[in-house]
XYZ file of C-alpha atoms in Angstrom:
476
model
C -20.427 23.159 16.561
C -17.169 23.720 14.620
C -15.434 20.735 13.086
C -12.707 19.515 15.471
C -9.107 19.373 14.234
C -8.253 15.965 12.849
C -5.986 15.069 15.761
C -8.874 15.699 18.187
C -11.569 14.025 16.109
C -12.571 10.656 17.644
C -13.879 9.506 14.269
C -10.417 9.894 12.760
C -8.813 7.846 15.535
C -11.500 5.185 15.276
C -10.715 4.840 11.562
C -6.993 4.583 12.251
C -7.414 1.910 14.944
C -9.928 -0.177 12.971
C -7.806 -0.087 9.830
C -4.543 -0.855 11.610
C -6.007 -3.721 13.623
C -7.604 -5.257 10.525
C -4.388 -5.065 8.509
C -2.106 -6.231 11.316
C -4.338 -9.172 12.312
C -3.785 -11.086 9.070
C -0.579 -12.232 7.401
C 0.877 -13.488 4.151
C 3.222 -16.335 3.248
C 6.685 -15.385 4.441
C 8.416 -17.340 1.667
C 6.681 -15.477 -1.125
C 9.743 -14.381 -3.141
C 8.698 -10.720 -3.036
C 8.386 -10.788 0.746
C 11.400 -12.987 1.326
C 14.015 -11.217 -0.790
C 13.408 -7.887 0.922
C 13.775 -9.517 4.324
C 16.815 -11.539 3.248
C 18.546 -8.289 2.303
C 17.605 -6.673 5.622
C 18.870 -9.683 7.583
C 22.121 -9.680 5.601
C 22.748 -5.988 6.265
C 22.043 -6.299 10.006
C 23.838 -9.594 10.612
C 26.543 -9.753 7.933
C 27.285 -6.085 7.410
C 26.739 -6.348 3.649
C 23.808 -6.695 1.222
C 24.703 -10.028 -0.392
C 22.050 -12.739 -0.049
C 24.098 -15.668 -1.353
C 23.094 -17.800 1.633
C 19.398 -17.337 0.867
C 19.490 -17.129 -2.950
C 18.194 -20.693 -3.563
C 15.006 -19.796 -1.648
C 13.787 -16.997 -3.942
C 13.374 -16.433 -7.669
C 13.314 -12.669 -7.062
C 16.989 -11.736 -6.983
C 19.740 -9.909 -8.824
C 23.218 -11.155 -9.640
C 26.319 -9.048 -10.060
C 29.578 -10.923 -10.443
C 29.613 -13.903 -8.104
C 27.077 -12.546 -5.619
C 23.301 -12.338 -5.298
C 21.357 -9.327 -4.058
C 17.775 -8.168 -3.675
C 16.453 -7.050 -7.051
C 13.941 -4.670 -5.468
C 14.064 -0.964 -4.785
C 15.595 -0.717 -1.293
C 12.887 1.230 0.557
C 11.146 -1.663 2.304
C 14.474 -3.307 3.131
C 15.713 -0.088 4.762
C 12.491 0.265 6.757
C 12.909 -3.324 7.939
C 16.434 -2.778 9.314
C 15.486 -1.463 12.783
C 12.832 -4.170 13.154
C 15.335 -6.928 12.342
C 17.968 -5.427 14.636
C 15.579 -5.142 17.593
C 14.058 -8.592 16.992
C 17.519 -10.165 16.902
C 18.527 -8.348 20.078
C 15.354 -9.201 22.012
C 15.186 -12.835 20.883
C 18.910 -13.446 21.180
C 18.937 -15.441 17.923
C 20.193 -14.771 14.413
C 19.575 -16.384 11.068
C 22.939 -18.132 11.348
C 21.445 -20.207 14.175
C 19.289 -21.993 11.586
C 19.595 -23.687 8.238
C 18.127 -21.358 5.587
C 15.685 -23.850 4.072
C 11.941 -24.214 3.630
C 12.062 -27.403 5.684
C 13.693 -25.839 8.759
C 10.840 -24.848 11.147
C 13.188 -22.676 13.187
C 14.200 -20.578 10.185
C 10.578 -20.468 9.049
C 9.533 -18.975 12.387
C 12.540 -16.625 12.462
C 11.603 -15.195 9.051
C 7.875 -15.108 9.745
C 8.250 -13.101 12.963
C 10.314 -10.405 11.273
C 8.099 -10.122 8.203
C 4.953 -9.954 10.340
C 6.463 -7.219 12.506
C 7.459 -5.106 9.506
C 4.040 -5.618 7.917
C 2.227 -4.620 11.115
C 4.439 -1.688 12.087
C 5.244 -0.226 8.666
C 2.739 -1.362 6.046
C -0.370 -1.575 8.237
C 0.707 1.597 10.045
C 1.044 3.615 6.848
C -2.261 2.295 5.492
C -4.058 3.210 8.727
C -2.537 6.699 8.710
C -3.495 7.208 5.072
C -7.081 6.120 5.797
C -7.251 8.583 8.684
C -5.903 11.443 6.560
C -8.185 10.541 3.663
C -11.099 10.878 6.058
C -9.870 14.329 7.081
C -9.288 15.345 3.454
C -12.780 14.384 2.300
C -14.385 15.746 5.471
C -12.677 19.096 4.876
C -13.460 19.260 1.171
C -17.152 18.438 1.494
C -17.860 19.403 5.111
C -19.303 15.919 5.482
C -17.866 13.498 8.042
C -19.958 10.645 6.667
C -18.419 11.080 3.229
C -14.989 11.018 4.836
C -15.749 7.777 6.651
C -17.039 6.108 3.478
C -13.914 7.176 1.565
C -11.590 5.994 4.337
C -13.282 2.623 4.826
C -13.401 2.091 1.077
C -9.663 2.685 0.949
C -8.501 0.740 3.995
C -10.972 -2.149 4.083
C -12.945 -2.147 0.836
C -10.039 -2.733 -1.556
C -6.952 -4.935 -1.788
C -5.004 -2.204 -0.016
C -6.073 -4.271 3.015
C -4.552 -7.505 1.761
C -1.350 -5.939 0.441
C -0.863 -4.266 3.834
C -0.376 -7.743 5.337
C 2.747 -8.192 3.178
C 6.024 -6.312 2.854
C 5.525 -5.791 -0.869
C 5.870 -2.096 -1.694
C 2.423 -1.507 -3.190
C 0.393 -0.637 -0.084
C 3.073 1.639 1.433
C 3.416 3.533 -1.857
C -0.362 3.918 -2.143
C -0.443 5.264 1.419
C 2.487 7.641 0.915
C 0.884 9.185 -2.174
C -2.317 9.811 -0.192
C -0.269 11.306 2.649
C 1.602 13.570 0.206
C -1.616 14.721 -1.478
C -3.243 15.421 1.876
C -0.204 17.413 3.038
C -0.314 19.593 -0.088
C -4.049 20.206 0.311
C -3.876 20.864 4.049
C -0.767 23.027 3.952
C -1.900 25.184 1.039
C -5.263 25.805 2.744
C -3.491 27.835 5.460
C -2.950 31.613 5.089
C 0.757 30.986 5.657
C 1.995 27.501 4.802
C 3.400 25.833 7.958
C 6.753 24.194 7.310
C 5.574 20.771 8.495
C 3.261 20.193 5.526
C 5.882 20.620 2.772
C 8.179 18.473 4.904
C 5.593 15.678 5.070
C 4.844 15.955 1.349
C 8.521 15.801 0.405
C 9.299 12.875 2.693
C 6.225 10.949 1.525
C 7.029 11.418 -2.160
C 10.710 10.659 -1.660
C 10.068 7.476 0.290
C 7.442 6.362 -2.222
C 10.126 6.483 -4.931
C 12.615 4.749 -2.636
C 10.133 1.894 -2.106
C 8.951 1.594 -5.731
C 10.817 3.560 -8.402
C 7.669 3.752 -10.559
C 6.283 6.182 -7.953
C 8.446 8.794 -9.642
C 5.792 8.770 -12.376
C 2.762 7.899 -10.240
C 3.521 10.835 -7.934
C 3.587 13.440 -10.715
C -0.081 14.478 -10.237
C 0.681 15.340 -6.602
C 3.596 17.520 -7.723
C 1.461 19.291 -10.320
C -1.294 19.771 -7.758
C 1.239 21.371 -5.404
C 2.377 23.787 -8.116
C -1.213 24.746 -8.822
C -1.980 25.347 -5.160
C 1.105 27.567 -4.860
C 0.389 29.639 -7.960
C -1.087 32.650 -6.106
C 1.484 32.764 -3.306
C 4.280 35.279 -3.276
C 7.638 34.140 -4.546
C 9.226 33.968 -1.126
C 6.554 31.591 0.139
C 6.677 29.552 -3.071
C 10.430 29.216 -2.796
C 10.306 28.283 0.875
C 7.678 25.565 0.372
C 9.326 24.178 -2.750
C 12.723 24.176 -1.057
C 11.435 22.176 1.922
C 9.761 19.643 -0.393
C 12.890 19.227 -2.490
C 15.242 18.875 0.474
C 12.939 16.372 2.181
C 12.508 14.379 -1.029
C 16.237 14.495 -1.745
C 16.925 12.873 1.618
C 15.349 9.705 0.228
C 17.482 9.997 -2.891
C 20.562 10.200 -0.674
C 19.478 6.968 0.996
C 19.160 5.339 -2.433
C 22.621 6.546 -3.407
C 24.012 5.371 -0.074
C 22.397 1.950 -0.403
C 23.723 1.502 -3.944
C 27.238 2.400 -2.823
C 27.016 0.119 0.207
C 25.489 -2.821 -1.679
C 27.104 -2.601 -5.116
C 30.127 -0.367 -4.652
C 28.759 2.174 -7.133
C 25.915 4.679 -7.126
C 25.139 3.948 -10.791
C 23.456 0.590 -10.344
C 19.958 -0.550 -9.449
C 18.956 -4.022 -8.353
C 16.529 -4.284 -11.259
C 19.432 -4.170 -13.732
C 20.724 -7.513 -12.461
C 17.484 -9.524 -12.395
C 18.283 -13.178 -13.039
C 15.044 -15.013 -13.812
C 12.810 -12.512 -15.594
C 14.012 -11.732 -19.116
C 11.085 -9.389 -19.675
C 12.742 -6.887 -17.327
C 15.128 -6.126 -20.192
C 12.243 -4.807 -22.298
C 12.115 -1.000 -22.437
C 12.999 0.581 -19.086
C 13.107 -2.326 -16.610
C 10.091 -3.923 -18.286
C 8.150 -0.700 -18.989
C 7.254 0.125 -22.597
C 3.867 1.660 -23.479
C 0.254 1.100 -22.293
C -1.621 -1.685 -24.085
C -5.412 -1.166 -24.408
C -6.213 -4.869 -23.987
C -4.158 -4.972 -20.788
C -5.977 -1.901 -19.465
C -9.235 -3.748 -20.025
C -7.927 -6.803 -18.155
C -6.687 -4.634 -15.273
C -10.130 -3.090 -14.901
C -12.699 -5.726 -15.863
C -10.879 -9.035 -16.400
C -11.686 -11.866 -13.979
C -8.021 -12.737 -13.629
C -6.701 -9.325 -12.497
C -9.541 -6.824 -12.821
C -9.745 -4.203 -10.083
C -13.540 -4.205 -10.014
C -13.590 -7.923 -9.179
C -11.636 -7.318 -5.969
C -13.035 -3.876 -5.066
C -16.616 -3.436 -6.369
C -16.994 -0.191 -4.401
C -14.642 1.496 -6.877
C -17.339 1.365 -9.559
C -18.756 4.646 -8.197
C -15.380 6.418 -8.115
C -15.368 7.758 -11.716
C -18.759 9.394 -11.166
C -17.501 11.059 -7.995
C -14.319 12.267 -9.699
C -16.452 13.787 -12.469
C -18.443 15.598 -9.757
C -15.225 16.878 -8.182
C -14.087 18.301 -11.517
C -17.493 19.811 -12.268
C -17.522 21.807 -9.012
C -15.240 24.868 -9.117
C -14.533 24.547 -5.388
C -13.120 21.024 -5.747
C -11.932 21.088 -9.365
C -8.212 21.040 -8.569
C -8.614 17.999 -6.299
C -10.748 16.408 -9.016
C -7.969 16.708 -11.572
C -5.513 15.384 -8.996
C -7.804 12.419 -8.369
C -8.152 11.758 -12.089
C -4.420 11.921 -12.746
C -3.563 9.946 -9.612
C -6.070 7.249 -10.556
C -5.189 6.923 -14.250
C -1.377 7.010 -14.165
C -0.849 3.832 -12.076
C -3.083 1.896 -14.484
C -1.125 3.241 -17.459
C 2.149 2.249 -15.773
C 0.763 -1.211 -15.001
C -0.476 -1.624 -18.584
C 3.012 -0.699 -19.840
C 4.752 -3.376 -17.776
C 5.913 -6.612 -19.372
C 4.766 -8.569 -16.311
C 1.518 -6.633 -16.034
C -0.357 -9.458 -14.282
C 2.062 -9.403 -11.350
C 2.583 -13.163 -11.365
C 0.813 -14.456 -8.268
C -1.519 -11.636 -7.253
C -5.116 -10.946 -6.263
C -6.114 -7.925 -8.301
C -3.782 -5.585 -10.211
C -1.085 -5.043 -7.596
C 1.005 -2.594 -9.638
C -2.035 -0.311 -10.039
C -2.687 -0.151 -6.285
C -1.417 3.469 -5.897
C -4.530 4.542 -7.836
C -6.859 3.465 -5.042
C -6.472 6.423 -2.693
C -7.297 8.894 -5.451
C -10.270 6.821 -6.584
C -11.566 6.944 -3.020
C -11.631 10.742 -3.149
C -14.253 10.254 -5.840
C -16.190 7.814 -3.660
C -16.324 10.423 -0.906
C -17.667 13.062 -3.293
C -20.271 10.679 -4.701
C -21.521 9.902 -1.184
C -21.689 13.591 -0.258
C -23.851 14.383 -3.307
C -25.885 11.168 -3.413
C -29.595 10.866 -2.691
C -30.811 8.478 0.000
C -31.356 5.519 -2.347
C -27.951 6.056 -3.908
C -26.341 6.060 -0.472
C -28.041 2.774 0.334
C -26.577 1.285 -2.851
C -23.100 2.629 -2.012
C -23.368 1.309 1.547
C -24.300 -2.142 0.200
C -21.392 -2.056 -2.252
C -19.012 -1.015 0.516
C -20.253 -3.735 2.868
C -19.812 -6.346 0.133
C -16.346 -5.030 -0.689
C -15.281 -5.195 2.959
C -16.493 -8.788 3.326
C -14.760 -9.745 0.070
C -11.481 -8.152 1.117
C -11.705 -9.739 4.557
C -11.622 -13.079 2.742
C -8.750 -11.956 0.501
C -6.677 -10.533 3.363
C -7.194 -13.580 5.557
C -6.750 -16.232 2.862
C -4.847 -15.206 -0.250
C -3.543 -11.876 -1.519
C -1.287 -13.706 -3.992
C -3.706 -15.803 -6.041
C -1.816 -18.197 -8.354
C -0.944 -16.678 -11.714
C -2.306 -19.749 -13.505
C -5.839 -19.275 -12.152
C -8.141 -17.465 -14.582
C -10.827 -16.614 -12.013
C -8.598 -15.351 -9.240
C -11.251 -14.421 -6.682
C -13.491 -17.439 -7.103
C -10.840 -20.122 -7.505
C -7.584 -18.666 -6.185
C -9.102 -17.111 -3.052
C -12.323 -18.913 -2.156
C -12.044 -22.400 -3.617
C -8.368 -23.013 -2.886
C -7.868 -21.045 0.328
C -10.820 -19.477 2.139
C -13.430 -22.241 1.904
C -11.048 -24.963 3.199
C -9.997 -22.646 6.030
C -6.400 -21.989 4.986
C -6.235 -18.628 6.719
C -3.428 -16.685 8.374
C -4.321 -14.740 11.519
C -2.395 -13.688 14.600
C -4.545 -15.982 16.712
C -3.941 -19.214 14.799
C -0.274 -18.565 13.963
C 0.866 -17.469 17.421
C -1.846 -18.088 20.039
C -2.935 -21.673 19.366
C -6.409 -21.029 17.976
C -7.811 -22.529 14.785
C -7.892 -20.348 11.638
C -11.683 -19.983 11.833
C -11.447 -18.979 15.490
C -8.820 -16.431 14.509
C -11.184 -14.956 11.938
C -13.998 -14.922 14.484
C -11.812 -13.036 16.971
C -11.166 -10.386 14.322
C -14.924 -10.056 13.738
C -15.663 -9.855 17.481
C -13.174 -6.992 17.873
C -13.663 -5.199 14.548
C -17.476 -5.367 14.625
C -17.882 -3.212 17.747
C -15.141 -0.872 16.513
C -17.113 -0.336 13.304
C -20.334 0.131 15.278
C -18.686 2.784 17.466
C -17.391 4.529 14.349
C -20.886 4.653 12.831
C -22.345 5.873 16.136
C -19.762 8.650 16.381
C -20.640 9.881 12.898
C -24.387 9.717 13.478
C -24.084 11.730 16.690
C -22.012 14.438 15.058
C -23.989 17.688 14.779
C -24.934 18.620 11.207
């Protein structure tokens, strides 16, 4: 039986639904400065008609100051994506932020902010993560002709790493990670066709452009995808090369136009970024907005350190380098292997170059999160080539990683920066074990936090079982 197209593959849709539900079910603290400042800017634009956040400035340490006014110090992508959500929520609810006192102690303002952040997280961040997991499944399935390998890669990405937890926030890390996967998939899928359909360069260009609009460092992190695209186009005729490149550039430039428009609207000039006006983080003046050069000791901490090491929050990734080596060794997958290597290494180098490399309050290395999708390509390859006993070990690692990240997503994706053992103390001791969880059921439906977690398990468990059954029944 031929492999069904992705849009007609029930396994792909099962992955998308399971991942989206799991990400949307949990939440993060709405007053985290990184969450709050993005939403403050969105509220100001919708309700005030300008980007100044003077009214909310005392409630966040993440802010920029130009002249007498305060602004969001972040790249504007997440704020722009939040605008329609804020506008619709205000219209439906009939209330605005001006109906409340902007203070931590005001329960009305707390609820007002929480609703809007949760909606953006569920619709945008969880949605992009779920789509990326679905496409990663299709990418690995197509490369290796192995649906099981695609499922393992997708579940590792969406549920086995802190991509899950960061998708419950409106930080930019999870959306950027998803957009880079989407762009890479679009290049691979489009260039596999005899004639490149216009929609794939369009998707690649939009994904790369929006990744940069959300986090400017994606301009560097996305370079391997661009190089991969050039390689895949190398044997095409010049007309087709020019057409594909033109679509990518125009689509990507549309995001740049939004950045220029936002800067003009917010600051009155296109030659200003929010990062240049940061008020409380002097290290942002080092190098280029805090970026200098990679430090070897920081790279070690980002990988193995108990405070921020990636392997402590996503043990499944330990098999990824072996799978990437297998991708490179096989001539049929070598180009994707080099893409995976570059896409995995660059975010860690960027993170290790950053003055605030530990990310302040964070569970795992949040600035290196865009590496995860490319690492999961390696996991898929390792599964496809593994012997039975090796698959059992990978399955055990994946199961453990999913349980671990369930605890992180439900309890604490922003472990305190002062805690040396972030997972043990910041997540389990301080949050998960005492039952300080955030779920849809306990925050909005009147259940206890543990009941909320149980409801997730009751729904997600059968969804996972159906997914496994669908794969096992697929003809070889």
